[in-house]
Amino acid sequence: MKAPKEEVLRRLSYIEGHVKGIRKMVDEDKYCLDILKQTYAVKRALDKLEALLVDGHLQGCVRDKVQAGQGDEALSELAELFSLARR
Amino acid sequence: MKAPKEEVLRRLSYIEGHVKGIRKMVDEDKYCLDILKQTYAVKRALDKLEALLVDGHLQGCVRDKVQAGQGDEALSELAELFSLARR
Amino acid sequence: MKAPKEEVLRRLSYIEGHVKGIRKMVDEDKYCLDILKQTYAVKRALDKLEALLVDGHLQGCVRDKVQAGQGDEALSELAELFSLARR
Amino acid sequence: MKAPKEEVLRRLSYIEGHVKGIRKMVDEDKYCLDILKQTYAVKRALDKLEALLVDGHLQGCVRDKVQAGQGDEALSELAELFSLARR
């Protein structure tokens, strides 16, 4: 992985804690709209993490593969990535 | 919360474990595309959880409020929910 | 439809013109990234139109149905709407 | 543009006709949920068109740029494309 590792780990820890917090809210029978607001917030946090990972992939792995003459493989992987992101 | 509590908790535990697993992948410097596939999978799992929560909200809280003559409040909350879901 | 009709029609005309403009760009072999930027812009315009329609639906049709004692039907329709919006 | 031109134009014509059809529905005061179903369908059609354009971009323009030694420019453009797709 070529994205800044410390920042990726920090964001993942935050997301994990956020999900744990939602579980606590459910356990305590909080109002479902308040729970939904938190699940949307987790998805937004995942979006930002993905942006970081994609940038790292483009500037790191794809660049390396292109320079190593494996551009075709890098392009196939990017096509797959776009199709995953779209779902 | 009016969605089936056991199932919501089960899904949240699963998502929490999934995020923990991604953190381990990052720690072990796995390939970023494989990490991204997992973050997309977590978002899909959150989508399904949200569907469950929204159904519970509509069939539970909104129905109750309508019957208690608080339909207007329920509608304002739904407008807010749609705008959150859209972001 | 309970959303402000003139505004909905105005937005739809704009979107139709936008799509026609994209067709012209394709016809003239413009750069594909510039074309993609326009298709994303059309989707954002559709998002805003949908927000307007959903608000009109909630404040108009759903409110009317609730007051006419058809709250259950309105709630089933909303569940369907959420599941469409999610796809 | 490197995607199959005839197919892209065909899809755009279809989308344009679809939007025109929605405008007619609004004009005739159809039920807003039926109108919303059609706006969601147009977005799905745009998603498929975008998939086609992105594939054409990757297999055409990006490949060409990489082979012409302009890989860095191609990667910056892809980063921009991902950030647009994400919004």
CSV table of C-alpha atoms in Angstrom, one decimal:
chain,number,residue,atom,x,y,z
A,1,MET,CA,0.0,0.0,0.0
A,2,LYS,CA,1.4,3.4,-1.0
A,3,ALA,CA,-0.9,5.7,0.9
A,4,PRO,CA,0.5,7.3,4.1
A,5,LYS,CA,0.2,4.3,6.4
A,6,GLU,CA,0.0,6.2,9.7
A,7,GLU,CA,-2.9,8.3,8.4
A,8,VAL,CA,-4.7,5.2,7.0
A,9,LEU,CA,-4.4,3.4,10.3
A,10,ARG,CA,-5.6,6.4,12.2
A,11,ARG,CA,-8.7,6.7,10.1
A,12,LEU,CA,-9.4,3.0,10.4
A,13,SER,CA,-9.2,3.1,14.2
A,14,TYR,CA,-11.5,6.1,14.2
A,15,ILE,CA,-14.0,4.2,12.0
A,16,GLU,CA,-13.8,1.1,14.1
A,17,GLY,CA,-14.5,3.2,17.2
A,18,HIS,CA,-17.4,4.9,15.5
A,19,VAL,CA,-19.0,1.6,14.6
A,20,LYS,CA,-18.5,0.4,18.2
A,21,GLY,CA,-20.2,3.6,19.3
A,22,ILE,CA,-23.2,2.9,17.1
A,23,ARG,CA,-23.4,-0.6,18.5
A,24,LYS,CA,-23.6,1.0,22.0
A,25,MET,CA,-26.4,3.3,20.7
A,26,VAL,CA,-28.4,0.4,19.4
A,27,ASP,CA,-27.8,-1.5,22.7
A,28,GLU,CA,-29.2,1.4,24.6
A,29,ASP,CA,-32.2,1.7,22.3
A,30,LYS,CA,-31.4,5.2,21.0
A,31,TYR,CA,-33.7,6.8,18.4
A,32,CYS,CA,-33.2,5.2,15.0
A,33,LEU,CA,-32.8,8.5,13.2
A,34,ASP,CA,-29.8,9.3,15.5
A,35,ILE,CA,-28.4,5.9,14.7
A,36,LEU,CA,-28.8,6.4,11.0
A,37,LYS,CA,-27.0,9.8,11.1
A,38,GLN,CA,-24.0,7.9,12.6
A,39,THR,CA,-24.1,5.2,9.9
A,40,TYR,CA,-24.1,7.9,7.2
A,41,ALA,CA,-21.2,9.6,9.0
A,42,VAL,CA,-19.2,6.3,8.9
A,43,LYS,CA,-19.8,6.0,5.2
A,44,ARG,CA,-18.5,9.5,4.6
A,45,ALA,CA,-15.4,8.6,6.7
A,46,LEU,CA,-15.0,5.5,4.5
A,47,ASP,CA,-15.3,7.7,1.4
A,48,LYS,CA,-12.5,9.9,2.6
A,49,LEU,CA,-10.3,6.9,3.4
A,50,GLU,CA,-10.9,5.5,-0.1
A,51,ALA,CA,-9.9,8.8,-1.7
A,52,LEU,CA,-6.6,8.5,0.2
A,53,LEU,CA,-6.1,4.9,-0.8
A,54,VAL,CA,-6.9,5.6,-4.5
A,55,ASP,CA,-4.5,8.5,-4.6
A,56,GLY,CA,-1.8,6.4,-3.1
A,57,HIS,CA,-2.6,3.6,-5.6
A,58,LEU,CA,-2.4,6.0,-8.6
A,59,GLN,CA,0.7,7.9,-7.5
A,60,GLY,CA,2.4,4.7,-6.1
A,61,CYS,CA,1.5,1.3,-7.6
A,62,VAL,CA,0.2,2.5,-11.0
A,63,ARG,CA,3.2,4.8,-11.5
A,64,ASP,CA,5.6,2.0,-10.6
A,65,LYS,CA,3.9,-0.5,-12.9
A,66,VAL,CA,3.9,1.9,-15.8
A,67,GLN,CA,7.6,2.6,-15.3
A,68,ALA,CA,8.3,-1.2,-15.1
A,69,GLY,CA,6.5,-1.7,-18.4
A,70,GLN,CA,3.4,-3.2,-16.8
A,71,GLY,CA,1.1,-0.4,-17.8
A,72,ASP,CA,-1.5,-2.8,-19.3
A,73,GLU,CA,-1.9,-4.7,-16.0
A,74,ALA,CA,-2.2,-1.4,-14.1
A,75,LEU,CA,-4.9,-0.3,-16.5
A,76,SER,CA,-6.9,-3.5,-16.2
A,77,GLU,CA,-6.8,-3.1,-12.4
A,78,LEU,CA,-8.0,0.5,-12.7
A,79,ALA,CA,-10.9,-0.5,-14.8
A,80,GLU,CA,-11.8,-3.0,-12.1
A,81,LEU,CA,-11.4,-0.4,-9.4
A,82,PHE,CA,-13.8,2.0,-11.2
A,83,SER,CA,-16.3,-0.7,-11.6
A,84,LEU,CA,-16.1,-1.5,-7.8
A,85,ALA,CA,-16.4,2.2,-6.9
A,86,ARG,CA,-19.5,2.5,-9.0
A,87,ARG,CA,-21.5,-0.2,-7.4
B,1,MET,CA,-35.2,1.9,17.5
B,2,LYS,CA,-37.8,-0.3,15.8
B,3,ALA,CA,-35.7,-2.4,13.5
B,4,PRO,CA,-35.0,-6.0,14.8
B,5,LYS,CA,-32.4,-5.3,17.5
B,6,GLU,CA,-30.6,-8.7,17.4
B,7,GLU,CA,-30.1,-8.5,13.6
B,8,VAL,CA,-28.9,-4.8,13.8
B,9,LEU,CA,-26.3,-5.7,16.5
B,10,ARG,CA,-25.2,-8.8,14.6
B,11,ARG,CA,-24.6,-6.7,11.4
B,12,LEU,CA,-22.7,-4.0,13.4
B,13,SER,CA,-20.5,-6.6,15.0
B,14,TYR,CA,-19.7,-8.0,11.6
B,15,ILE,CA,-18.9,-4.5,10.2
B,16,GLU,CA,-16.7,-3.8,13.2
B,17,GLY,CA,-14.8,-7.1,12.7
B,18,HIS,CA,-14.5,-6.3,9.0
B,19,VAL,CA,-12.9,-2.9,9.7
B,20,LYS,CA,-10.5,-4.5,12.2
B,21,GLY,CA,-9.6,-6.9,9.5
B,22,ILE,CA,-8.8,-4.1,7.1
B,23,ARG,CA,-6.6,-2.5,9.7
B,24,LYS,CA,-4.7,-5.7,10.0
B,25,MET,CA,-4.3,-5.8,6.1
B,26,VAL,CA,-2.9,-2.2,6.2
B,27,ASP,CA,-0.6,-3.1,9.1
B,28,GLU,CA,0.8,-6.1,7.0
B,29,ASP,CA,1.2,-3.8,3.9
B,30,LYS,CA,-1.2,-5.7,1.8
B,31,TYR,CA,-1.8,-4.6,-1.8
B,32,CYS,CA,-3.9,-1.4,-1.8
B,33,LEU,CA,-6.5,-2.7,-4.4
B,34,ASP,CA,-7.2,-5.6,-2.1
B,35,ILE,CA,-7.7,-3.1,0.8
B,36,LEU,CA,-10.0,-1.0,-1.3
B,37,LYS,CA,-12.1,-4.0,-2.2
B,38,GLN,CA,-12.7,-4.5,1.5
B,39,THR,CA,-13.6,-0.8,2.2
B,40,TYR,CA,-16.2,-1.0,-0.6
B,41,ALA,CA,-17.5,-4.2,1.0
B,42,VAL,CA,-17.9,-2.4,4.3
B,43,LYS,CA,-19.9,0.3,2.6
B,44,ARG,CA,-22.2,-2.2,1.0
B,45,ALA,CA,-22.7,-3.8,4.4
B,46,LEU,CA,-23.6,-0.4,5.8
B,47,ASP,CA,-26.0,0.2,3.0
B,48,LYS,CA,-27.9,-3.0,4.0
B,49,LEU,CA,-27.9,-2.1,7.6
B,50,GLU,CA,-29.3,1.3,6.7
B,51,ALA,CA,-32.1,-0.3,4.7
B,52,LEU,CA,-33.0,-2.3,7.7
B,53,LEU,CA,-33.0,0.8,10.0
B,54,VAL,CA,-35.0,2.9,7.5
B,55,ASP,CA,-37.7,0.1,7.2
B,56,GLY,CA,-37.9,-0.1,11.0
B,57,HIS,CA,-38.2,3.7,11.2
B,58,LEU,CA,-41.0,3.8,8.7
B,59,GLN,CA,-42.9,0.9,9.9
B,60,GLY,CA,-42.3,1.7,13.6
B,61,CYS,CA,-41.6,5.3,14.6
B,62,VAL,CA,-43.3,7.1,11.7
B,63,ARG,CA,-46.4,4.9,11.9
B,64,ASP,CA,-46.6,5.5,15.7
B,65,LYS,CA,-46.2,9.3,15.3
B,66,VAL,CA,-48.8,9.4,12.5
B,67,GLN,CA,-51.2,7.5,14.8
B,68,ALA,CA,-50.4,9.9,17.7
B,69,GLY,CA,-51.3,12.9,15.5
B,70,GLN,CA,-47.6,13.9,15.1
B,71,GLY,CA,-47.5,13.2,11.4
B,72,ASP,CA,-46.0,16.6,10.6
B,73,GLU,CA,-43.0,16.0,12.9
B,74,ALA,CA,-42.5,12.6,11.3
B,75,LEU,CA,-42.6,14.1,7.8
B,76,SER,CA,-40.0,16.8,8.7
B,77,GLU,CA,-37.7,14.0,10.0
B,78,LEU,CA,-38.2,12.0,6.8
B,79,ALA,CA,-37.2,15.0,4.7
B,80,GLU,CA,-34.0,15.3,6.8
B,81,LEU,CA,-33.4,11.6,6.4
B,82,PHE,CA,-33.7,11.7,2.6
B,83,SER,CA,-31.3,14.7,2.5
B,84,LEU,CA,-28.8,12.8,4.6
B,85,ALA,CA,-29.1,9.6,2.5
B,86,ARG,CA,-28.5,11.7,-0.6
B,87,ARG,CA,-25.1,13.2,0.4
C,1,MET,CA,-47.1,16.0,-8.4
C,2,LYS,CA,-46.9,18.4,-5.5
C,3,ALA,CA,-43.4,19.9,-6.2
C,4,PRO,CA,-43.4,23.4,-7.7
C,5,LYS,CA,-44.3,22.5,-11.3
C,6,GLU,CA,-42.6,25.5,-13.0
C,7,GLU,CA,-39.3,24.9,-11.3
C,8,VAL,CA,-39.4,21.1,-12.0
C,9,LEU,CA,-40.1,21.8,-15.7
C,10,ARG,CA,-37.4,24.4,-15.8
C,11,ARG,CA,-34.9,22.0,-14.3
C,12,LEU,CA,-35.9,19.2,-16.7
C,13,SER,CA,-35.5,21.5,-19.7
C,14,TYR,CA,-32.0,22.4,-18.5
C,15,ILE,CA,-31.1,18.8,-18.1
C,16,GLU,CA,-32.4,17.9,-21.5
C,17,GLY,CA,-30.4,20.7,-23.0
C,18,HIS,CA,-27.3,19.6,-21.1
C,19,VAL,CA,-27.7,16.0,-22.5
C,20,LYS,CA,-28.1,17.5,-26.0
C,21,GLY,CA,-24.9,19.5,-25.4
C,22,ILE,CA,-23.0,16.3,-24.4
C,23,ARG,CA,-24.3,14.6,-27.6
C,24,LYS,CA,-22.8,17.4,-29.6
C,25,MET,CA,-19.5,17.1,-27.7
C,26,VAL,CA,-19.3,13.4,-28.6
C,27,ASP,CA,-20.2,14.1,-32.2
C,28,GLU,CA,-17.3,16.5,-32.3
C,29,ASP,CA,-14.9,14.0,-30.7
C,30,LYS,CA,-14.2,16.1,-27.7
C,31,TYR,CA,-11.8,14.8,-25.0
C,32,CYS,CA,-13.5,12.0,-23.0
C,33,LEU,CA,-12.7,13.5,-19.6
C,34,ASP,CA,-14.4,16.7,-20.6
C,35,ILE,CA,-17.5,14.6,-21.6
C,36,LEU,CA,-17.4,12.7,-18.3
C,37,LYS,CA,-17.3,15.9,-16.4
C,38,GLN,CA,-20.6,16.9,-18.1
C,39,THR,CA,-22.3,13.5,-17.4
C,40,TYR,CA,-21.4,13.9,-13.7
C,41,ALA,CA,-22.8,17.4,-13.8
C,42,VAL,CA,-26.1,16.0,-15.3
C,43,LYS,CA,-26.3,13.5,-12.4
C,44,ARG,CA,-25.8,16.2,-9.9
C,45,ALA,CA,-28.6,18.2,-11.6
C,46,LEU,CA,-30.8,15.1,-11.4
C,47,ASP,CA,-30.0,14.7,-7.7
C,48,LYS,CA,-31.2,18.3,-7.0
C,49,LEU,CA,-34.4,17.7,-9.0
C,50,GLU,CA,-35.0,14.5,-7.0
C,51,ALA,CA,-34.6,16.4,-3.8
C,52,LEU,CA,-37.3,18.8,-4.9
C,53,LEU,CA,-39.6,16.0,-6.0
C,54,VAL,CA,-39.1,14.1,-2.7
C,55,ASP,CA,-39.8,17.2,-0.6
C,56,GLY,CA,-43.0,17.8,-2.7
C,57,HIS,CA,-44.0,14.2,-2.2
C,58,LEU,CA,-43.5,14.3,1.5
C,59,GLN,CA,-45.1,17.6,2.1
C,60,GLY,CA,-47.9,17.0,-0.4
C,61,CYS,CA,-48.9,13.5,-1.2
C,62,VAL,CA,-47.8,11.8,2.0
C,63,ARG,CA,-49.4,14.5,4.2
C,64,ASP,CA,-52.7,14.2,2.2
C,65,LYS,CA,-52.7,10.4,2.5
C,66,VAL,CA,-52.0,10.5,6.2
C,67,GLN,CA,-54.8,13.0,6.7
C,68,ALA,CA,-57.2,10.8,4.6
C,69,GLY,CA,-56.4,7.8,6.8
C,70,GLN,CA,-54.2,6.2,4.1
C,71,GLY,CA,-51.0,6.4,6.2
C,72,ASP,CA,-50.2,2.8,5.7
C,73,GLU,CA,-50.2,3.1,1.9
C,74,ALA,CA,-48.0,6.2,2.1
C,75,LEU,CA,-45.5,4.4,4.3
C,76,SER,CA,-45.3,1.4,1.9
C,77,GLU,CA,-44.6,3.8,-0.9
C,78,LEU,CA,-41.9,5.6,1.1
C,79,ALA,CA,-40.2,2.3,1.8
C,80,GLU,CA,-40.2,1.7,-2.0
C,81,LEU,CA,-38.8,5.2,-2.6
C,82,PHE,CA,-36.0,4.7,-0.2
C,83,SER,CA,-35.1,1.4,-1.8
C,84,LEU,CA,-35.0,3.0,-5.2
C,85,ALA,CA,-32.9,5.9,-4.0
C,86,ARG,CA,-30.4,3.5,-2.6
C,87,ARG,CA,-29.7,1.6,-5.7
D,1,MET,CA,-13.1,10.1,-27.1
D,2,LYS,CA,-12.0,6.5,-27.4
D,3,ALA,CA,-15.3,4.8,-26.3
D,4,PRO,CA,-17.4,3.3,-29.2
D,5,LYS,CA,-18.9,6.5,-30.6
D,6,GLU,CA,-22.0,5.0,-32.1
D,7,GLU,CA,-23.0,3.3,-28.8
D,8,VAL,CA,-22.3,6.4,-26.8
D,9,LEU,CA,-24.5,8.5,-29.1
D,10,ARG,CA,-27.2,5.9,-29.1
D,11,ARG,CA,-27.2,5.9,-25.3
D,12,LEU,CA,-27.2,9.7,-25.1
D,13,SER,CA,-30.2,9.9,-27.5
D,14,TYR,CA,-32.0,7.4,-25.4
D,15,ILE,CA,-31.3,9.5,-22.2
D,16,GLU,CA,-32.4,12.7,-24.0
D,17,GLY,CA,-35.7,11.0,-25.0
D,18,HIS,CA,-36.1,9.7,-21.5
D,19,VAL,CA,-35.8,13.2,-20.0
D,20,LYS,CA,-38.2,14.6,-22.5
D,21,GLY,CA,-40.6,11.8,-21.5
D,22,ILE,CA,-40.3,12.9,-17.8
D,23,ARG,CA,-41.0,16.5,-18.8
D,24,LYS,CA,-44.2,15.3,-20.4
D,25,MET,CA,-45.2,13.3,-17.3
D,26,VAL,CA,-44.7,16.5,-15.2
D,27,ASP,CA,-46.7,18.5,-17.7
D,28,GLU,CA,-49.5,16.0,-17.4
D,29,ASP,CA,-49.4,16.0,-13.6
D,30,LYS,CA,-48.5,12.4,-13.2
D,31,TYR,CA,-48.0,11.0,-9.7
D,32,CYS,CA,-44.6,12.1,-8.3
D,33,LEU,CA,-43.5,8.7,-7.3
D,34,ASP,CA,-43.8,7.5,-10.9
D,35,ILE,CA,-41.8,10.6,-12.0
D,36,LEU,CA,-39.1,9.8,-9.4
D,37,LYS,CA,-38.8,6.2,-10.7
D,38,GLN,CA,-38.0,7.7,-14.1
D,39,THR,CA,-35.4,10.1,-12.8
D,40,TYR,CA,-33.7,7.2,-11.0
D,41,ALA,CA,-33.8,5.2,-14.2
D,42,VAL,CA,-32.1,8.1,-16.1
D,43,LYS,CA,-29.3,8.2,-13.4
D,44,ARG,CA,-28.8,4.4,-13.9
D,45,ALA,CA,-28.6,5.0,-17.6
D,46,LEU,CA,-26.0,7.7,-17.0
D,47,ASP,CA,-24.0,5.3,-14.8
D,48,LYS,CA,-23.8,2.8,-17.6
D,49,LEU,CA,-22.8,5.5,-20.1
D,50,GLU,CA,-20.0,6.6,-17.7
D,51,ALA,CA,-18.7,3.1,-17.3
D,52,LEU,CA,-18.4,2.9,-21.1
D,53,LEU,CA,-16.6,6.3,-21.3
D,54,VAL,CA,-14.3,5.4,-18.4
D,55,ASP,CA,-13.3,2.1,-20.0
D,56,GLY,CA,-12.7,3.9,-23.3
D,57,HIS,CA,-10.6,6.5,-21.5
D,58,LEU,CA,-8.5,3.9,-19.7
D,59,GLN,CA,-8.0,1.6,-22.7
D,60,GLY,CA,-7.6,4.5,-25.1
D,61,CYS,CA,-6.3,7.9,-23.9
D,62,VAL,CA,-4.5,6.7,-20.8
D,63,ARG,CA,-2.8,3.8,-22.7
D,64,ASP,CA,-1.7,6.3,-25.4
D,65,LYS,CA,-0.4,8.8,-23.0
D,66,VAL,CA,1.6,6.2,-21.1
D,67,GLN,CA,3.1,4.9,-24.3
D,68,ALA,CA,4.0,8.5,-25.3
D,69,GLY,CA,5.8,9.0,-22.0
D,70,GLN,CA,3.0,11.2,-20.6
D,71,GLY,CA,2.1,8.8,-17.8
D,72,ASP,CA,2.3,11.4,-15.1
D,73,GLU,CA,-0.3,13.6,-16.8
D,74,ALA,CA,-2.6,10.6,-17.3
D,75,LEU,CA,-2.3,9.8,-13.6
D,76,SER,CA,-3.2,13.3,-12.5
D,77,GLU,CA,-6.2,13.2,-14.8
D,78,LEU,CA,-7.3,9.9,-13.3
D,79,ALA,CA,-7.0,11.2,-9.8
D,80,GLU,CA,-9.3,14.1,-10.8
D,81,LEU,CA,-11.7,11.6,-12.5
D,82,PHE,CA,-12.0,9.5,-9.3
D,83,SER,CA,-12.6,12.6,-7.2
D,84,LEU,CA,-15.4,13.6,-9.6
D,85,ALA,CA,-16.9,10.2,-9.6
D,86,ARG,CA,-17.0,10.1,-5.9
D,87,ARG,CA,-19.0,13.3,-5.4
